[in-house]
Coordinates of C-alpha atoms in Angstrom, one line a residue:
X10 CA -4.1 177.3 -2.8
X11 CA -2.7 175.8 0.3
X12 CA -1.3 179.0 1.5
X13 CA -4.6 181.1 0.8
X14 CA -5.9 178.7 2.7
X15 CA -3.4 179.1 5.5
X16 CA -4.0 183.1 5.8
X17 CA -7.8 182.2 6.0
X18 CA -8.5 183.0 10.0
X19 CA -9.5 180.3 12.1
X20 CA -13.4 179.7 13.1
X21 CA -14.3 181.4 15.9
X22 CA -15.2 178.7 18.6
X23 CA -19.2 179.2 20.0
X24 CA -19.3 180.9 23.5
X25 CA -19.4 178.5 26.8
X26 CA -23.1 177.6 27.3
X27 CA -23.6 178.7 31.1
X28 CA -22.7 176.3 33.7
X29 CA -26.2 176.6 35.6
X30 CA -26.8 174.6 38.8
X31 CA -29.8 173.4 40.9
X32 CA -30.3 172.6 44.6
X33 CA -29.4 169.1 45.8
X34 CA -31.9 166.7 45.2
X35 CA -32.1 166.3 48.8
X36 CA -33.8 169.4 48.8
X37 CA -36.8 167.4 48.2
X38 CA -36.4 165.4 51.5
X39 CA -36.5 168.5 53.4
X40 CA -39.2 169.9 52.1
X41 CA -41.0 166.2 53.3
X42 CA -39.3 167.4 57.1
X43 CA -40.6 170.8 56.6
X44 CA -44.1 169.2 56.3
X45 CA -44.5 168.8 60.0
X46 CA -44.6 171.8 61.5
X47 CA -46.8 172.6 58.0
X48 CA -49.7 170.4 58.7
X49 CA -50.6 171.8 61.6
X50 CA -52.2 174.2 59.5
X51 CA -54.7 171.3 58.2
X52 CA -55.7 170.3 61.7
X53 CA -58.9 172.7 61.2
X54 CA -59.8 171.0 58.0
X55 CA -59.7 167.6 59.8
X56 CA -61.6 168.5 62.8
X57 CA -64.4 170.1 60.4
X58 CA -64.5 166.4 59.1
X59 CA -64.5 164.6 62.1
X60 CA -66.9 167.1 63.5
X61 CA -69.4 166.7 60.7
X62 CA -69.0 163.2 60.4
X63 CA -66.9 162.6 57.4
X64 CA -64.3 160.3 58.7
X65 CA -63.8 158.6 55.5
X66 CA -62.4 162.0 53.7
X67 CA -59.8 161.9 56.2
X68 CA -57.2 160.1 54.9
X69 CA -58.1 161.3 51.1
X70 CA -57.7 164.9 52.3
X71 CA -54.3 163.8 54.1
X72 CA -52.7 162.3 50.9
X73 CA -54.0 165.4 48.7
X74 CA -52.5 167.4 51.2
X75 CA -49.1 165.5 50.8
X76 CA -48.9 165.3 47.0
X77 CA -49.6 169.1 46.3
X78 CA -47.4 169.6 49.1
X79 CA -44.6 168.0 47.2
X80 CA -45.6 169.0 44.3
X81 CA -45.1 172.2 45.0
X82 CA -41.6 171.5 46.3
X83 CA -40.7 169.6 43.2
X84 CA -41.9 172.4 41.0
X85 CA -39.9 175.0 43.2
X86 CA -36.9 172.9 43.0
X87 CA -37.1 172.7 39.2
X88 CA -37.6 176.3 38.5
X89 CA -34.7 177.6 40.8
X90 CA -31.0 177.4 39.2
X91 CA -28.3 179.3 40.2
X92 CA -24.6 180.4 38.5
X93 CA -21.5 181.2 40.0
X94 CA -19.8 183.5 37.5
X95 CA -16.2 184.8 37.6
X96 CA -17.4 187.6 39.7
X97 CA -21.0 187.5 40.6
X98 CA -23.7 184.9 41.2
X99 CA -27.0 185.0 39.6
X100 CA -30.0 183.2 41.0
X101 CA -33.2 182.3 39.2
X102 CA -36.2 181.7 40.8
X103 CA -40.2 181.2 40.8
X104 CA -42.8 178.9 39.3
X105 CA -45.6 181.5 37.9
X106 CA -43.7 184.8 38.6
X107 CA -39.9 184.6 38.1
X108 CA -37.3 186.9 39.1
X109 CA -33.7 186.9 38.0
X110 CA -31.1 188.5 40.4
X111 CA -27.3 189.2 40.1
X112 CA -25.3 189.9 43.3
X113 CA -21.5 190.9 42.8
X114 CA -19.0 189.5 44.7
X115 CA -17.4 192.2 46.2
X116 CA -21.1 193.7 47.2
X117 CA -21.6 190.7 49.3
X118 CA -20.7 191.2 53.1
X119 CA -20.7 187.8 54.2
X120 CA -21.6 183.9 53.4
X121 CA -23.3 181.9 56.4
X122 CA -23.5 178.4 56.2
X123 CA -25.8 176.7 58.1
X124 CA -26.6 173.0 58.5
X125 CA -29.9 171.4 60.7
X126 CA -29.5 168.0 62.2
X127 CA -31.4 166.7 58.8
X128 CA -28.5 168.6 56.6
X129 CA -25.8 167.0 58.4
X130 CA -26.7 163.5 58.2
X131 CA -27.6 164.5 54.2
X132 CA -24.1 166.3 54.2
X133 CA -26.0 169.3 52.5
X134 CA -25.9 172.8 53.8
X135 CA -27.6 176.3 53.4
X136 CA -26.1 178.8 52.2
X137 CA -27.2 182.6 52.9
X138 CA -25.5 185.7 51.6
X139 CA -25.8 189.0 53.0
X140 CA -25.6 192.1 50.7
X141 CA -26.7 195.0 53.5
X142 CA -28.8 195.7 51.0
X143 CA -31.7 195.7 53.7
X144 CA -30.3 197.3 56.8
X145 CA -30.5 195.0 59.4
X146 CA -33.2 192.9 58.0
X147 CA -33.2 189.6 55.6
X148 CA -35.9 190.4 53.3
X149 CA -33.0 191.7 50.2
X150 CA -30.6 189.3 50.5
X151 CA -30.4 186.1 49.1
X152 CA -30.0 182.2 49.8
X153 CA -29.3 178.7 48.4
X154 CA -31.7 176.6 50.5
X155 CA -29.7 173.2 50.0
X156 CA -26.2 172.1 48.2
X157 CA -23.6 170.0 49.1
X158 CA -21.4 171.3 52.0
X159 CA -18.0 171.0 50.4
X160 CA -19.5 173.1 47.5
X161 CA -20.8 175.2 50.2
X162 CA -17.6 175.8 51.6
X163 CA -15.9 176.2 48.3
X164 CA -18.3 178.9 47.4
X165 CA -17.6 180.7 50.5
X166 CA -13.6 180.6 49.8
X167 CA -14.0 181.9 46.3
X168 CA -16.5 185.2 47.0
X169 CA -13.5 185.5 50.2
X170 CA -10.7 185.3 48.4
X171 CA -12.5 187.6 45.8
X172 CA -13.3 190.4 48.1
X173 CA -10.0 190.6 50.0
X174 CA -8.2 190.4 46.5
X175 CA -6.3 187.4 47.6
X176 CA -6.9 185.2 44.7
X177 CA -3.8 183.1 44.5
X178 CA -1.7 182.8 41.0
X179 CA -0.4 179.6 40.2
X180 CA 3.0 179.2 41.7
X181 CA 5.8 180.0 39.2
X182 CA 9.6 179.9 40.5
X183 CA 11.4 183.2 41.8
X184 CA 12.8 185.5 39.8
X185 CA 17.4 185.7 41.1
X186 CA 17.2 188.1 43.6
X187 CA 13.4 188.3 44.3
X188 CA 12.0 187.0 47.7
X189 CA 9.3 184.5 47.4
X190 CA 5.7 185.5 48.4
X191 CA 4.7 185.7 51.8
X192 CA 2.3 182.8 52.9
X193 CA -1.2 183.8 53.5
X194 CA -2.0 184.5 57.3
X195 CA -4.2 181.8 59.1
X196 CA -7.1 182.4 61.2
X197 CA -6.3 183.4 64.5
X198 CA -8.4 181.5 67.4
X199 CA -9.7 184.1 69.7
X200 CA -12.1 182.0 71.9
X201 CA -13.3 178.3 72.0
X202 CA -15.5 176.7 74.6
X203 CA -15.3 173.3 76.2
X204 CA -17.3 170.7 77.3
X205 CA -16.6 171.7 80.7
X206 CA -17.3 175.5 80.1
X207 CA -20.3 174.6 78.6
X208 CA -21.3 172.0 81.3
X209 CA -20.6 174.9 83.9
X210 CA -22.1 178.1 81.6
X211 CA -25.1 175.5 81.1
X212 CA -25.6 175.3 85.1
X213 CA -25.4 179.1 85.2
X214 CA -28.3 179.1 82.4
X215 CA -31.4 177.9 84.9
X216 CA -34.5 177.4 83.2
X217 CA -37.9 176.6 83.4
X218 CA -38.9 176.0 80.0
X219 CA -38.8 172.9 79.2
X220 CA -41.3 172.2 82.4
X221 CA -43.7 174.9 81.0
X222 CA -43.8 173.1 77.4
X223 CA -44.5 169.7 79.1
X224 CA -46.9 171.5 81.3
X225 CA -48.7 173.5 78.2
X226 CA -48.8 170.3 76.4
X227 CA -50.5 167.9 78.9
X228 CA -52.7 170.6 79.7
X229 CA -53.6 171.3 76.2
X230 CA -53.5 167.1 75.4
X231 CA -55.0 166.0 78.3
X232 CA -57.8 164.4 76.5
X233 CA -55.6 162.5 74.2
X234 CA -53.5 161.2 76.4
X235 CA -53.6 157.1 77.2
X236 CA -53.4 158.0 81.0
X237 CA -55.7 159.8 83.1
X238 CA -53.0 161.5 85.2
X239 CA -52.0 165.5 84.9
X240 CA -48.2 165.5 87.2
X241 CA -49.1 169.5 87.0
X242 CA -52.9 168.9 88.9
X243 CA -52.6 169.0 92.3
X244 CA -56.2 167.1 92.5
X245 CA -54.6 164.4 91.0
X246 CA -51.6 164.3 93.3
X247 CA -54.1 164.2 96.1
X248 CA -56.3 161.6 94.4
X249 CA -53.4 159.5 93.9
X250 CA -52.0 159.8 97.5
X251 CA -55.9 158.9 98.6
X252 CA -55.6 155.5 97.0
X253 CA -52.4 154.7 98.6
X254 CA -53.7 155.3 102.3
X255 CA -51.0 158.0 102.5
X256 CA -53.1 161.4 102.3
X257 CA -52.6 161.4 106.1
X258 CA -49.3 161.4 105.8
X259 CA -48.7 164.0 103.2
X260 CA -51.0 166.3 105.1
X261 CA -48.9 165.8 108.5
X262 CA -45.7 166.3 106.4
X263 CA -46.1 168.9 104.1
X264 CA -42.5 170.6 104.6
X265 CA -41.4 167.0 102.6
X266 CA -43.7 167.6 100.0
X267 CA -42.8 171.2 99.5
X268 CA -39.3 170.3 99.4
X269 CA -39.4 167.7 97.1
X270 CA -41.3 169.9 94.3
X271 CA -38.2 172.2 95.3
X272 CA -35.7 170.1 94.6
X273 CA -37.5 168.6 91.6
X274 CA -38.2 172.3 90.7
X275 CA -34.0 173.1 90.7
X276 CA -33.2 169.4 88.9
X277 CA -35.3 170.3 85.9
X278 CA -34.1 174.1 85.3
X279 CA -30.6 173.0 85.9
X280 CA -31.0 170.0 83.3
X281 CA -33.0 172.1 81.1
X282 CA -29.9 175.2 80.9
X283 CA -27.3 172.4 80.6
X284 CA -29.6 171.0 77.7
X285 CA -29.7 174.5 75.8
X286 CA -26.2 175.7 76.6
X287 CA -24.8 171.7 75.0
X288 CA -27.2 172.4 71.4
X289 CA -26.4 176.0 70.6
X290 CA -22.6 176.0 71.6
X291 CA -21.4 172.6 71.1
X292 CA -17.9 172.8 69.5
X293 CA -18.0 176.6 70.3
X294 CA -15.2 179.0 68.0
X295 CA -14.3 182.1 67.3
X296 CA -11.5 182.9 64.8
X297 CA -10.1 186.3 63.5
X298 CA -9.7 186.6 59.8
X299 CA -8.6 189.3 57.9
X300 CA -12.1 191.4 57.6
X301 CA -14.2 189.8 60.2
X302 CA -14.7 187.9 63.4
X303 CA -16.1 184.4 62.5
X304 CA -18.4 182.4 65.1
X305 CA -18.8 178.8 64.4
X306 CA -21.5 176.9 67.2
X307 CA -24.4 174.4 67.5
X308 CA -24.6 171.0 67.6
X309 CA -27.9 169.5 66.1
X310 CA -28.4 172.7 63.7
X311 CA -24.3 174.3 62.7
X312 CA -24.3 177.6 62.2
X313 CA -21.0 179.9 60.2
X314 CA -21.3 183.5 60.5
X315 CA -19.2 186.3 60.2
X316 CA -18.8 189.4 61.6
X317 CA -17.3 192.3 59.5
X318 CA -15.2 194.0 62.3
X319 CA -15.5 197.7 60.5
X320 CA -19.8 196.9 60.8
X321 CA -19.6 196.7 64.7
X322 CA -21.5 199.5 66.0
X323 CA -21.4 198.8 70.1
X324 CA -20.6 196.3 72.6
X325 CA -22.4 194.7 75.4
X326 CA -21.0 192.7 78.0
X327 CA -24.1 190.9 80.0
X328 CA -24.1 188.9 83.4
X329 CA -26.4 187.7 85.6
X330 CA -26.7 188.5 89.9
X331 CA -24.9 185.0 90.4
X332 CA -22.9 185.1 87.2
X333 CA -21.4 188.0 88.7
X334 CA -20.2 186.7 91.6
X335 CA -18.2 183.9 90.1
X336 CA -17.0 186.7 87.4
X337 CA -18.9 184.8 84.6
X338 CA -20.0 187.3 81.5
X339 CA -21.4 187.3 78.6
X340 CA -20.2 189.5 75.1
X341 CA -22.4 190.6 72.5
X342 CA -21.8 192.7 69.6
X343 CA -24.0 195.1 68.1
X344 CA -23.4 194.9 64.2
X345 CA -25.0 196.2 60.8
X346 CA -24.5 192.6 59.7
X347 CA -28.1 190.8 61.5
X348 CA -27.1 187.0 63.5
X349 CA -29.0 184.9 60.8
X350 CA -32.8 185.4 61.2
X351 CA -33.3 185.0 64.8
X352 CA -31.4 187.6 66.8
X353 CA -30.0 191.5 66.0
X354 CA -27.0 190.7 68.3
X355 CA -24.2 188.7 68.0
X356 CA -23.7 186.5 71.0
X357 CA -20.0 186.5 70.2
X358 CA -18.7 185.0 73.7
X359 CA -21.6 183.1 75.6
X360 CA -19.6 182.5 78.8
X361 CA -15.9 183.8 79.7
X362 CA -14.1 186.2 82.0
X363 CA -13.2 189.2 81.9
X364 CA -9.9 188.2 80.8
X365 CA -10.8 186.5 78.0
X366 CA -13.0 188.8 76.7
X367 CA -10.9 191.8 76.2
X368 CA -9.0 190.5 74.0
X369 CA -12.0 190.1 71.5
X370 CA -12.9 193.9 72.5
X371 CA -9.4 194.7 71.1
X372 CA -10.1 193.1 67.7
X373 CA -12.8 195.7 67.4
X374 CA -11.1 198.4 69.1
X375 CA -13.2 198.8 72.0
X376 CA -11.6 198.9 75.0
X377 CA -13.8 198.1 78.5
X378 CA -13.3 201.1 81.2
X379 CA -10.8 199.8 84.3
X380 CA -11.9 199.5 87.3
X381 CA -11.0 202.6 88.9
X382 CA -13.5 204.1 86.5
X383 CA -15.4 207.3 87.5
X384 CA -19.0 206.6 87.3
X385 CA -22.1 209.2 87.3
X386 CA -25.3 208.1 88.4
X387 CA -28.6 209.2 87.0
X388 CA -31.2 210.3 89.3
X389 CA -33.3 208.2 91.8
X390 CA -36.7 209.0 89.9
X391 CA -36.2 206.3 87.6
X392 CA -37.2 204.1 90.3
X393 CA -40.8 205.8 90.3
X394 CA -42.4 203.0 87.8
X395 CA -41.2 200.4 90.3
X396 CA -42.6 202.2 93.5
X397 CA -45.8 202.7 91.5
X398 CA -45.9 199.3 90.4
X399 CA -45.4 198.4 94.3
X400 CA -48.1 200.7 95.5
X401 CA -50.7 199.1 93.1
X402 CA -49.7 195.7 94.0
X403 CA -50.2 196.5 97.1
X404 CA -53.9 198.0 97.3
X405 CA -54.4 195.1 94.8
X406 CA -53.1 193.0 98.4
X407 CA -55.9 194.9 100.7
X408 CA -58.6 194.8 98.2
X409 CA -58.2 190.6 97.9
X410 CA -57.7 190.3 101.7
X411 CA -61.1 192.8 101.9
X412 CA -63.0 190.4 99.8
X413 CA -61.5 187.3 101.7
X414 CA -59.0 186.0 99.3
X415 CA -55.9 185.0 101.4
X416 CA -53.9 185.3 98.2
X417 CA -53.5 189.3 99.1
X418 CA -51.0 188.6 101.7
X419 CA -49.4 187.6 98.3
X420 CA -49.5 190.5 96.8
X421 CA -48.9 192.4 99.9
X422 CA -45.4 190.5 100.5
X423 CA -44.1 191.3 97.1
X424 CA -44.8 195.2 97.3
X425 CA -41.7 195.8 99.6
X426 CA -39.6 193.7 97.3
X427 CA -40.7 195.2 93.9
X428 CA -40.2 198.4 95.7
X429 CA -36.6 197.4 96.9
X430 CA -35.7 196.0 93.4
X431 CA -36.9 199.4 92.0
X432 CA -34.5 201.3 94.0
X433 CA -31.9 199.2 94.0
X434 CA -31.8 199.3 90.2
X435 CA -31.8 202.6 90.3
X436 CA -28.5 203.0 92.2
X437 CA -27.5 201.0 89.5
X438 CA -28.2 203.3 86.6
X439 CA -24.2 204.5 85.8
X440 CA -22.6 206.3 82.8
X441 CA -19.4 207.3 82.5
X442 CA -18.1 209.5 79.1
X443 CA -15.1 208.4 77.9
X444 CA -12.1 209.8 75.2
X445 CA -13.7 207.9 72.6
X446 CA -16.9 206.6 73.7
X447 CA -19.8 206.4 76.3
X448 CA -20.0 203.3 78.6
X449 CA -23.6 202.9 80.3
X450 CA -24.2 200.6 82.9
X451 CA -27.6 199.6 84.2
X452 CA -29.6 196.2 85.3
X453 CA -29.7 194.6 89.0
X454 CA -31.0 190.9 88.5
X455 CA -29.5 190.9 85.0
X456 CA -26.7 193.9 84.7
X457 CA -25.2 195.0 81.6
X458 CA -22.5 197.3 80.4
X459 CA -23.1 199.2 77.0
X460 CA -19.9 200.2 74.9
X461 CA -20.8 202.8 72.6
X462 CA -17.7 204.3 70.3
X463 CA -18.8 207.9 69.4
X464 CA -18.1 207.3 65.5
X465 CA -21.2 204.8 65.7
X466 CA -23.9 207.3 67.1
X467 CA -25.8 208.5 64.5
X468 CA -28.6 210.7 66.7
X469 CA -28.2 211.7 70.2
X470 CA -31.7 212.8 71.1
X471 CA -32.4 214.9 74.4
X472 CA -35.5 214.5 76.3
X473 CA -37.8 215.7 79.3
X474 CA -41.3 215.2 80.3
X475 CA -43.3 216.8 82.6
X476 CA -41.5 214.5 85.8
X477 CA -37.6 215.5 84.8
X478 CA -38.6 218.9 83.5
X479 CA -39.0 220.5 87.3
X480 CA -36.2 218.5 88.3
X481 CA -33.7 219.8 86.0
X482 CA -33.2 216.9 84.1
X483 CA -33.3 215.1 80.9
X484 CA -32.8 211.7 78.7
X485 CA -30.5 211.0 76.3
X486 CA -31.1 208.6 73.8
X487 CA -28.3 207.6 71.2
X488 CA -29.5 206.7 67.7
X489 CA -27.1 203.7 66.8
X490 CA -27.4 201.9 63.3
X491 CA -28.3 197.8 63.4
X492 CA -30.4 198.3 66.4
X493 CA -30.3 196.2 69.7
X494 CA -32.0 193.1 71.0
X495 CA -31.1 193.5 74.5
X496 CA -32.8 197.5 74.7
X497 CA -32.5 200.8 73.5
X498 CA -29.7 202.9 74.2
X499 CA -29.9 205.6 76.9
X500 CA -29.1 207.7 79.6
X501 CA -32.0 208.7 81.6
X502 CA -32.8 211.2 84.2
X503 CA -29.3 213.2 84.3
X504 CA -28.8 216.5 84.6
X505 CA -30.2 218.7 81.8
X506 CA -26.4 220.5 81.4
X507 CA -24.7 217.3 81.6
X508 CA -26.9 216.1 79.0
X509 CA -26.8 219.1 76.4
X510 CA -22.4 218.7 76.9
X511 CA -22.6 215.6 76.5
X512 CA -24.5 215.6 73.2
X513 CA -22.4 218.2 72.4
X514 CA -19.3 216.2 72.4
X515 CA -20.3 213.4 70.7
X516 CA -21.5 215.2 67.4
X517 CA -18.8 217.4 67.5
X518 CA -16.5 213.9 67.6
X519 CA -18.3 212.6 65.4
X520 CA -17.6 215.5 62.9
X521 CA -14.2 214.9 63.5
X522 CA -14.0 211.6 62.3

């Protein structure tokens, strides 16, 4: 009896329920952030009360507002799960319609991790991966809004590891005569930017804005405000000078005032690009890995991307009129892979020299043309829509000045400039064809050098209108997947032969490869 019951095969043992996850709970906090920038929406809805004299609904309809609103958030977090499987993840998702999606490792391109200033001090992060599926946009790939960031990170290692087949086995002793393995190559840093690079790149990066927010705002709270005082109305200025007995003086001394809004003028920009430069490119990296190019930046929102270095279509290396004299530029990749949800370029070096940013051209094997580069310019007609611009600005000038406005000597100072600008740009206008690419040059306040490998132009189109037909010439405009922030890609007004050889070649290379 006992040895029947030996032979008797074992019970099988029930399959592993699924180890499904949610969100952190701290999800729930940010959707209580997120509720800010929300309830603007509501203002309508409380100035229809206050209007019509229902104060006493307001704070009712405020607190409604906020428990649906969390609610909502509550549900949402309850009905989204997500499982990381040997080799895919599946995601799970919506309250009344639910959708149920699988993404395979090796069909993701990249994981992003990103983490706001609220994220950071939870120690939570989101995490976005990006399957190509739609182009260069967002809307088909997918995301874990909030987990914690070591798990975050350990996600991102495991789908890595899985899609460069690098998946270690547990160490076992070596065989006689067998080498032992080869350690895994680290990442190599390519570029990293200092406080004091980003101090200097952030007084390169003048700007206004912050003074037309703070201007927009007062103008647009002026009634709100506990002051009666507008630092943007000159009436007030004068008002307030009136008071103090010193209208006299400011009248008699202008030249002070003028150069005091001057000065104040350069402080703000120049505190204002410092500002900007320090919050996106704090701590400042970029490392080579194995498949990509990985940029890590930001200081009160981190972001992690990476670049796929077979996805990079073209490269653009931007400067500025000053920048250019101190030999400051700017790299930007274009890439199938989209930079997050905000820009179709990848800033990949904000502010370097030349020096340093050839050797991150290399790693996508682009190479910048020397400096004893043959250029070809395109024709001087592309400066007609400035000089027509110039001409209406212009009679715009004499028509004020006709009707008494002094502002037309305004307008009829800045017609020679525009003009000037206009042709001066188009001396700028430079291409140059080269073994394995086209490099196009163009831009006089803000210049720019395009780097377009011919395996990355999917269209070259060729065209003429009725201004560059009698001249002979024509525009070439390259089709390149991912698109561009910055502008299209093109070669206008050249000669209509140049043009058709030129197209020629790069399909024909193109073929080839």
């Amino acid at each position: 009896m006992s040895d029947a019951a030996a032979t008797l095969p074992a019970a099988e043992a029930p399959p592993a329920e699924p180890d499904w996850q949610r969100l952190h709970p701290a999800t729930l906090a940010l959707a209580i952030v997120r509720l800010g920038p929300k309830s603007f929406n509501f203002l309508p809805a409380v100035a229809a009360l206050g209007f019509t004299g229902n104060w006493v609904w307001i704070v009712p309809a405020l607190l409604a507002f906020l428990l649906f609103s969390l609610g909502a958030a509550w549900l949402g977090w309850m009905r989204f799960r997500f499982l990381v499987g040997d080799d895919e993840i599946v995601i799970e998702s919506g309250v009344l319609s639910r959708q149920h999606r699988t993404i395979p490792f090796d069909r993701i391109q990249d994981v992003s991790i990103e983490q706001g200033l609220i994220a950071r001090a939870l120690g939570i992060a989101r995490v976005g991966f990006e399957t190509g599926a739609g182009g260069a946009g967002k809307e088909n790939d997918a995301a874990l809004d909030a987990i914690g960031l070591d798990a975050a990170q350990a996600l991102r290692t495991t789908i890595r590891a899985h899609r460069s087949d690098a998946v270690a086995a547990p160490a076992t002793p070596a065989s006689d005569g067998a080498p032992p393995a080869a350690p895994a190559a680290e990442d190599r840093l390519l570029f990293a930017m200092t406080p004091r690079r980003l101090l200097v790149a952030g007084l390169f990066n003048f700007s206004l804005a912050a003074l037309a927010v703070v201007g927009a705002a007062m103008q647009f709270f002026d009634d709100l405000l506990p002051f009666d005082f507008n630092v943007f109305s000159i009436r007030d200025w004068t008002d307030l000078a009136e008071r103090y007995g010193l209208d006299q003086w400011v009248i008699a001394h202008r030249w002070i005032a003028g150069v005091g809004a001057l000065v104040s003028l350069l402080a703000i920009g120049l505190v204002t690009g410092v500002a900007t430069m320090l919050l996106a490119n704090w701590n400042f990296r970029l490392t080579r890995e194995p498949r990509a190019l990985r940029r890590t930046r930001g200081l009160t929102t981190r972001t992690d991307v990476a670049i796929p270095v077979r996805r990079v279509q073209a490269a653009i290396l931007v400067t500025g009129w000053i920048r250019r004299r101190f030999g400051w530029h700017e790299l930007r990749l274009q890439s199938l892979a989209s930079d997050g949800e905000k820009e179709r370029d990848h800033q990949i070096v904000p502010f370097a020299r030349l020096a340093e940013i050839d050797p991150v051209l290399g790693e996508v094997a682009i190479a910048r043309p020397g400096d004893d580069q043959h250029w070809q310019h395109s024709h001087r007609i592309v400066a007609l829509g400035g000089l027509v611009g110039a001409t209406f600005c212009a009679l715009g000038g004499l028509v004020s000045l006709g009707f008494g406005q002094p502002v037309g000597w305004a307008a009829l100072a800045a017609a020679p400039l525009i003009a000037a600008v206009a042709l001066a740009g188009a001396r700028l206008h430079r291409w140059a064809d080269l073994p394995a690419m086209v490099a196009i040059r163009r831009g006089f306040w803000k210049p720019k050098m395009t780097l377009l490998p011919h395996a990355s132009v999917q269209s070259v189109d060729l065209k003429t209108d009725f201004i560059l037909r009698p001249l002979g010439l024509a525009t070439l405009v390259f089709g390149v997947p991912g698109g561009s922030a910055l502008a299209s890609h093109e070669i206008p007004a050249i000669p209509l032969a140049s043009a058709e050889a030129l197209r020629s070649a790069i399909l024909a290379a193109r073929g080839r490869s």
